[in-house]
Tab-separated table of N, CA and C in Angstrom:
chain	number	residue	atom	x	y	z
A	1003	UNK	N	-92.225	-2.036	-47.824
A	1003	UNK	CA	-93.176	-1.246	-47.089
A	1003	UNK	C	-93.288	-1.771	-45.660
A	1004	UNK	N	-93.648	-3.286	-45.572
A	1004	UNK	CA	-93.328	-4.056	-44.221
A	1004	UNK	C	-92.167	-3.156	-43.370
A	1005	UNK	N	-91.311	-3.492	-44.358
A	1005	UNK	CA	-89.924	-2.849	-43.051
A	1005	UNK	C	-89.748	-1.487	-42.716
A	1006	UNK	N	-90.218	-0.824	-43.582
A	1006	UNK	CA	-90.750	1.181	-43.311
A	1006	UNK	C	-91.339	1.036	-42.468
A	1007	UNK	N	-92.201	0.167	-42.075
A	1007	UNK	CA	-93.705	0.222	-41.123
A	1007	UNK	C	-92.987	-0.285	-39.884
A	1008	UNK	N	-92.030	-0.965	-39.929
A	1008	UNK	CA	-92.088	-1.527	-38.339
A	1008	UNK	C	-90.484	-0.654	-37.852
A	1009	UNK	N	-89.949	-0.487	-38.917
A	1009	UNK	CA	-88.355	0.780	-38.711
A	1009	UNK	C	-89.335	1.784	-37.468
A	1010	UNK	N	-90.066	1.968	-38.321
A	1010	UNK	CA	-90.879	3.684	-38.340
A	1010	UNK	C	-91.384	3.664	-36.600
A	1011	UNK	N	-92.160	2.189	-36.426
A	1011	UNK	CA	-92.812	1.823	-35.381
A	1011	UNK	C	-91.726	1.808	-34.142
A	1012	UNK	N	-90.752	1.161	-33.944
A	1012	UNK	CA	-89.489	0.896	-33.635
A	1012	UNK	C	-89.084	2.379	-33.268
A	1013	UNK	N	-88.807	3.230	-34.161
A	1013	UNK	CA	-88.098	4.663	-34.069
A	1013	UNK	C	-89.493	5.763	-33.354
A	1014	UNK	N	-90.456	5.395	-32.965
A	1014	UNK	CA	-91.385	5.821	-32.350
A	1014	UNK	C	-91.435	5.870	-30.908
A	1015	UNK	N	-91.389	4.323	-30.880
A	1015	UNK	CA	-91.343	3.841	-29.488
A	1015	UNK	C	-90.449	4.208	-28.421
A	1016	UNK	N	-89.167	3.713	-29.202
A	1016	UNK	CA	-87.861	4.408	-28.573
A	1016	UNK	C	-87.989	5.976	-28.724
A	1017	UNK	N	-88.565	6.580	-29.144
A	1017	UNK	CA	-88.729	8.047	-28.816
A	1017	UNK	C	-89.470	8.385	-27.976
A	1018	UNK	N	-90.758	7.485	-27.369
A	1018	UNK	CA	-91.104	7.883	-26.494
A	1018	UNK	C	-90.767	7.420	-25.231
A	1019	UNK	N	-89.923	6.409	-24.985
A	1019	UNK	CA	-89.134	6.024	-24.016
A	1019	UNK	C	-87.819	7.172	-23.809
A	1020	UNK	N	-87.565	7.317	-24.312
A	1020	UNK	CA	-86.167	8.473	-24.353
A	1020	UNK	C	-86.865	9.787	-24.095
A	1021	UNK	N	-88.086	10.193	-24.630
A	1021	UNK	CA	-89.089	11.556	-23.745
A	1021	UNK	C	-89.286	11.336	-22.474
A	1022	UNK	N	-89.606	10.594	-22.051
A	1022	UNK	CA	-89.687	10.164	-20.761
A	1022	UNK	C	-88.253	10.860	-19.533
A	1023	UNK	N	-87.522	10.510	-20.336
A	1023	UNK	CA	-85.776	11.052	-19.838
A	1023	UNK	C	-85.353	12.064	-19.599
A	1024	UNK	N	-85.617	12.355	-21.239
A	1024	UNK	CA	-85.326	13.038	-22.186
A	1024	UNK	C	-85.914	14.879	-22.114
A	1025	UNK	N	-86.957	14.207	-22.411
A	1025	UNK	CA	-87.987	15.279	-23.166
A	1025	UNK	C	-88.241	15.230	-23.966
A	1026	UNK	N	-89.227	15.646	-25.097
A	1026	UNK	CA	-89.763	15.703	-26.336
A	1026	UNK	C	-88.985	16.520	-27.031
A	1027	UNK	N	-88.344	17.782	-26.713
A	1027	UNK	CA	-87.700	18.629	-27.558
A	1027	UNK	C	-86.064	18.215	-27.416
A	1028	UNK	N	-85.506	17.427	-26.504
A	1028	UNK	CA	-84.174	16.980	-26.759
A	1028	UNK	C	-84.265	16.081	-27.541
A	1029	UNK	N	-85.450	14.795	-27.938
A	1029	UNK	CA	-85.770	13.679	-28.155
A	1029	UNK	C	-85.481	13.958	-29.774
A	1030	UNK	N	-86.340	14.748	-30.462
A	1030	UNK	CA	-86.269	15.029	-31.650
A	1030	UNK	C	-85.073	16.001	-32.402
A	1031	UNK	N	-84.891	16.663	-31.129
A	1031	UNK	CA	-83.605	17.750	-31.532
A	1031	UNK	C	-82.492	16.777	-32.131
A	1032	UNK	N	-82.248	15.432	-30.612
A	1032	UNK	CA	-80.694	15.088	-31.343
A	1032	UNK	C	-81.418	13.846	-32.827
A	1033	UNK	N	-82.274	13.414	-32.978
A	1033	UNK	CA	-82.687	12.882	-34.166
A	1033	UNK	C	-82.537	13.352	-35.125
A	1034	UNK	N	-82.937	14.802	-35.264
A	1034	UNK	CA	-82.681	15.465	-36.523
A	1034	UNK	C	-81.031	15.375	-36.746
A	1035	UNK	N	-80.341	15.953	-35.684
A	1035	UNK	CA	-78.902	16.062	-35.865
A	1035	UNK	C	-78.400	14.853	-36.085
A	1036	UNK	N	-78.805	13.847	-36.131
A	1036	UNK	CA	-77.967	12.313	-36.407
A	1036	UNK	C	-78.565	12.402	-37.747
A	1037	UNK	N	-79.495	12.622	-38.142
A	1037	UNK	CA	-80.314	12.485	-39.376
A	1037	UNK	C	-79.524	13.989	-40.559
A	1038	UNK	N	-78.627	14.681	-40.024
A	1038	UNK	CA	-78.330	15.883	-40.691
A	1038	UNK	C	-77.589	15.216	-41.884
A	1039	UNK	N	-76.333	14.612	-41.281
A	1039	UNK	CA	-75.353	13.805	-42.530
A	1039	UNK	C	-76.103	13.379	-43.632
A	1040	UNK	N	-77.069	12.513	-43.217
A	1040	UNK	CA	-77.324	11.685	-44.324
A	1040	UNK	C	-78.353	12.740	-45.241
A	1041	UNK	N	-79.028	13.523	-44.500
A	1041	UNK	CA	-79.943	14.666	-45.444
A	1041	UNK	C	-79.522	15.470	-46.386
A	1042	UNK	N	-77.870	15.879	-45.879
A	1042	UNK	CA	-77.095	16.358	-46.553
A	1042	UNK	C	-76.135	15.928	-47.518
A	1043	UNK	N	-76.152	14.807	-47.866
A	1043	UNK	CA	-75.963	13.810	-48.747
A	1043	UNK	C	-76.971	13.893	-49.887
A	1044	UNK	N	-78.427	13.379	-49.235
A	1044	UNK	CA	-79.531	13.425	-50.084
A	1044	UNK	C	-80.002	14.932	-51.023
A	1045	UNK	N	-79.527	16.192	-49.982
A	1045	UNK	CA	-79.746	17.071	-50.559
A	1045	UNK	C	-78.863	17.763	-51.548
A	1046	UNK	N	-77.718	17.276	-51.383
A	1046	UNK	CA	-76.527	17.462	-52.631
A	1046	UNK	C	-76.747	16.529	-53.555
A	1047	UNK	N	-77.795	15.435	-53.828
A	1047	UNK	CA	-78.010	14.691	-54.783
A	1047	UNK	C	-78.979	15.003	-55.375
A	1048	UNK	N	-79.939	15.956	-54.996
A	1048	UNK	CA	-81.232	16.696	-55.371
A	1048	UNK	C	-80.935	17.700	-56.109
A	1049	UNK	N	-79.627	18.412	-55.612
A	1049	UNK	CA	-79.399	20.181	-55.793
A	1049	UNK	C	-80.207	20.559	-57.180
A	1050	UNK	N	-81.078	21.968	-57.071
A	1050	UNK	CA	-80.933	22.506	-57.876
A	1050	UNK	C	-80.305	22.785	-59.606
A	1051	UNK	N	-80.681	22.546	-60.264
A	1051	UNK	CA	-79.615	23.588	-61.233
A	1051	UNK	C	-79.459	24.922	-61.514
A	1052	UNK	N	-80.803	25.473	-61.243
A	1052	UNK	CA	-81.068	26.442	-61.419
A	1052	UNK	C	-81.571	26.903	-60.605
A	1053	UNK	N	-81.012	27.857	-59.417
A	1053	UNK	CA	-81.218	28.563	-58.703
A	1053	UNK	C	-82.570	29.878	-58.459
A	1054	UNK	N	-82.620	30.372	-59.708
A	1054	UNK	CA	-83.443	31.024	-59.922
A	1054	UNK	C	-85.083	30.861	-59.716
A	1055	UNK	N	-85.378	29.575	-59.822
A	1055	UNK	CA	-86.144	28.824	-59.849
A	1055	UNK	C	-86.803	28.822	-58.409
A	1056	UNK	N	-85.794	29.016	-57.085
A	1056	UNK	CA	-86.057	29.048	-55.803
A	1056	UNK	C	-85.951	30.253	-55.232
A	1057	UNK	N	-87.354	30.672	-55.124
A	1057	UNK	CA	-87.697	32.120	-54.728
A	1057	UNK	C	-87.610	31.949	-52.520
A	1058	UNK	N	-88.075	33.356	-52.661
A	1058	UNK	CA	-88.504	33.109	-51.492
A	1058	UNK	C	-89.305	32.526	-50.471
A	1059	UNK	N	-90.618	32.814	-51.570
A	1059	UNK	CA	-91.670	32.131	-51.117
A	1059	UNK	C	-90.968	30.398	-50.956
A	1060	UNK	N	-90.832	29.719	-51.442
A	1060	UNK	CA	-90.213	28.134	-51.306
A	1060	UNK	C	-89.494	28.573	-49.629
A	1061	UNK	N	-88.422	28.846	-50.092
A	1061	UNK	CA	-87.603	29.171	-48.715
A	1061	UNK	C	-88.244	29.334	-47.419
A	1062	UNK	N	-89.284	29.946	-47.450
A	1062	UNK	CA	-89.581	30.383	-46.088
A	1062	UNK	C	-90.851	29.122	-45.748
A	1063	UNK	N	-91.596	28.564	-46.943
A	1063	UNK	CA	-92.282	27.328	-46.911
A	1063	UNK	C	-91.303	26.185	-46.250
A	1064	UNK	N	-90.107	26.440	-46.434
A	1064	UNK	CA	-89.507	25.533	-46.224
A	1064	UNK	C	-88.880	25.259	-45.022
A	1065	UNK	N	-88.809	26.584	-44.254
A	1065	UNK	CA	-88.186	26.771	-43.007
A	1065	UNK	C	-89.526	26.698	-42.179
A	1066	UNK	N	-90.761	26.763	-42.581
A	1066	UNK	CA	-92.507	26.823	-41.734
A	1066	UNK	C	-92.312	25.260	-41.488
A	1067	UNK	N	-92.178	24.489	-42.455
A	1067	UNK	CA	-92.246	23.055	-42.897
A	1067	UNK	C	-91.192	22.841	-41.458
A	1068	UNK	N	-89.882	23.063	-41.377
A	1068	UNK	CA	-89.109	22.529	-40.979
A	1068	UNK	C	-89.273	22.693	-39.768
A	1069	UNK	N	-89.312	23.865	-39.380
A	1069	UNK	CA	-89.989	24.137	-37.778
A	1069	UNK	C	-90.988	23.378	-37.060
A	1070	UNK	N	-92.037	24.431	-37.758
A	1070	UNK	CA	-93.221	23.723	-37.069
A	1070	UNK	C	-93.827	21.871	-37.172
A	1071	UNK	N	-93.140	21.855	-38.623
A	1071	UNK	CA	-93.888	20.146	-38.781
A	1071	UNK	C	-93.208	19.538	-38.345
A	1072	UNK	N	-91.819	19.873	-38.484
A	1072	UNK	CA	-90.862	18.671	-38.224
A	1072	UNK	C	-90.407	18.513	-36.784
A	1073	UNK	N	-90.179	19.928	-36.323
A	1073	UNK	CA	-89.431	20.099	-34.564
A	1073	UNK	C	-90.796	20.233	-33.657
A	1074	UNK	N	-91.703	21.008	-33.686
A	1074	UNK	CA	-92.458	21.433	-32.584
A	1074	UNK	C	-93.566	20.666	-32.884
A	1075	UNK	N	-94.178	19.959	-33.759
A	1075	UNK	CA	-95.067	18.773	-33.778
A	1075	UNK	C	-94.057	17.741	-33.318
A	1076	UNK	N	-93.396	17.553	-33.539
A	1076	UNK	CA	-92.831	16.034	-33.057
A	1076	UNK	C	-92.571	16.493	-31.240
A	1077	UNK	N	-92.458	17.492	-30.960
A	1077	UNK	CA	-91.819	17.992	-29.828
A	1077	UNK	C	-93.565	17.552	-28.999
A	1078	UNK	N	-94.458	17.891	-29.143
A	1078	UNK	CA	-95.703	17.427	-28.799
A	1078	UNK	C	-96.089	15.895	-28.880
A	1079	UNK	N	-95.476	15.374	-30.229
A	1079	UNK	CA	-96.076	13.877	-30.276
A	1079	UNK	C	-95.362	13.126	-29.439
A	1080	UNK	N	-93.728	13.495	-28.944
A	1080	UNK	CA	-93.286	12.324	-28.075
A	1080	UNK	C	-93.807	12.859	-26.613
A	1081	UNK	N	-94.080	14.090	-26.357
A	1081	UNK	CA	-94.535	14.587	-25.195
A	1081	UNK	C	-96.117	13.682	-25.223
A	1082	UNK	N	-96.812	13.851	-25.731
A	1082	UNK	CA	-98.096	12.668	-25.640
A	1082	UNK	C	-97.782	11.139	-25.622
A	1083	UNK	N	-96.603	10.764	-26.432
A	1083	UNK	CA	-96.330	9.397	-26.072
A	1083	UNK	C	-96.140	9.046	-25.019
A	1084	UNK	N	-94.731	10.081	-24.242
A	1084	UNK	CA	-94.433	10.063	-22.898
A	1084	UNK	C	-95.506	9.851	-22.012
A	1085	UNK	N	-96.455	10.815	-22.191
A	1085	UNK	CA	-97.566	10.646	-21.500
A	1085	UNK	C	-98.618	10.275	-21.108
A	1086	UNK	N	-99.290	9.606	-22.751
A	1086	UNK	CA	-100.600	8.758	-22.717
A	1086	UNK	C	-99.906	6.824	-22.753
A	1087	UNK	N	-98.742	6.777	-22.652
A	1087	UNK	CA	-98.280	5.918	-23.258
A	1087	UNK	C	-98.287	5.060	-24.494
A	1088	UNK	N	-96.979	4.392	-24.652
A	1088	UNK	CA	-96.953	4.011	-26.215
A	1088	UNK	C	-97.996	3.271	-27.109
A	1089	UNK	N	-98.704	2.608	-26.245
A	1089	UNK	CA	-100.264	1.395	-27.041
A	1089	UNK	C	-100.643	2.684	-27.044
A	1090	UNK	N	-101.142	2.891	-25.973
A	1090	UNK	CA	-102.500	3.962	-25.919
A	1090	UNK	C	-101.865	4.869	-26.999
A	1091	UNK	N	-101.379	5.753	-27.125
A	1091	UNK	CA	-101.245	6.593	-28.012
A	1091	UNK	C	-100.776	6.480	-29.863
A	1092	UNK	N	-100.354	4.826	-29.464
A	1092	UNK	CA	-100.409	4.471	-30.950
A	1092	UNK	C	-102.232	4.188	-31.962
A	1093	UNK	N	-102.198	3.162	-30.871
A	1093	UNK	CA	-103.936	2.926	-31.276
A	1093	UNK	C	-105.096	3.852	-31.606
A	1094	UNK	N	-104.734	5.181	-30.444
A	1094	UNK	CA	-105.618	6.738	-31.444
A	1094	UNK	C	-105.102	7.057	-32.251
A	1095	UNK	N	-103.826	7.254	-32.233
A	1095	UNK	CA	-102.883	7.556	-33.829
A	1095	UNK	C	-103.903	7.087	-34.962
A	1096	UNK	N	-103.603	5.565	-34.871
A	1096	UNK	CA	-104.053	4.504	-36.088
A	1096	UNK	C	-105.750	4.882	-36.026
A	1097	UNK	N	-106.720	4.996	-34.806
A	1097	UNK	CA	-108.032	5.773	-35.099
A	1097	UNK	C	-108.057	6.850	-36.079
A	1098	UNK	N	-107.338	7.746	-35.780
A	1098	UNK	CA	-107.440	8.957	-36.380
A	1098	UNK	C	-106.657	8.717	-37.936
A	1099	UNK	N	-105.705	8.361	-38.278
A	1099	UNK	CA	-105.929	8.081	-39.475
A	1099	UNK	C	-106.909	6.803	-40.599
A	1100	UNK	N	-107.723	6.329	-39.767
A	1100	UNK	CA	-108.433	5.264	-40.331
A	1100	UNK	C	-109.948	6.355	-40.378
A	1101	UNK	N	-109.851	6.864	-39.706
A	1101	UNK	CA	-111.230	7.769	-39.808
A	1101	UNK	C	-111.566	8.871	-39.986
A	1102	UNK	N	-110.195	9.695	-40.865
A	1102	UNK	CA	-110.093	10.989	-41.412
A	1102	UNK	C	-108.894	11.317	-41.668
């Protein structure tokens, strides 16, 4: 858990140093794409058996999920890192989940 926590911390930071450059939406764009291989690994180890099972409704949960949580929230959080800088914007982070 230690090393999740400080990977995680680490892969933060450098994201908001690279927004700075970057931008927030290149920042996370090429992350995901380095992150594709190995997802696609993970997700051929998950597959389905039964297809049937995955309606639409899932699918389109899944593409809401992928969009909005994953690309255009992160596209905002390194844009606030960039901007409030990395303490400052870690330390409300850690507020806001300690107090709701």
């Amino acid at each position: 858990m230690l090393a999740a926590i400080l990977i995680c911390g680490l892969g933060y930071a450098e994201g908001a140093v690279l927004s700075r450059r970057l931008g927030g939406w290149q920042v996370i764009s090429w992350a995901l794409l380095l992150a594709a291989p190995i997802m696609a690994v993970l997700a051929v180890g998950t597959w389905p058996s039964d297809w049937t099972r995955v309606t639409i409704p899932v699918w389109l949960g899944l593409g809401y999920v992928s969009v909005f949580s994953m690309w255009v929230g992160f596209v905002f959080w390194y844009r606030g890192l960039a901007l409030g800088g990395i303490a400052g914007s870690a330390s409300c982070s850690s507020c806001n989940r300690s107090l709701g």
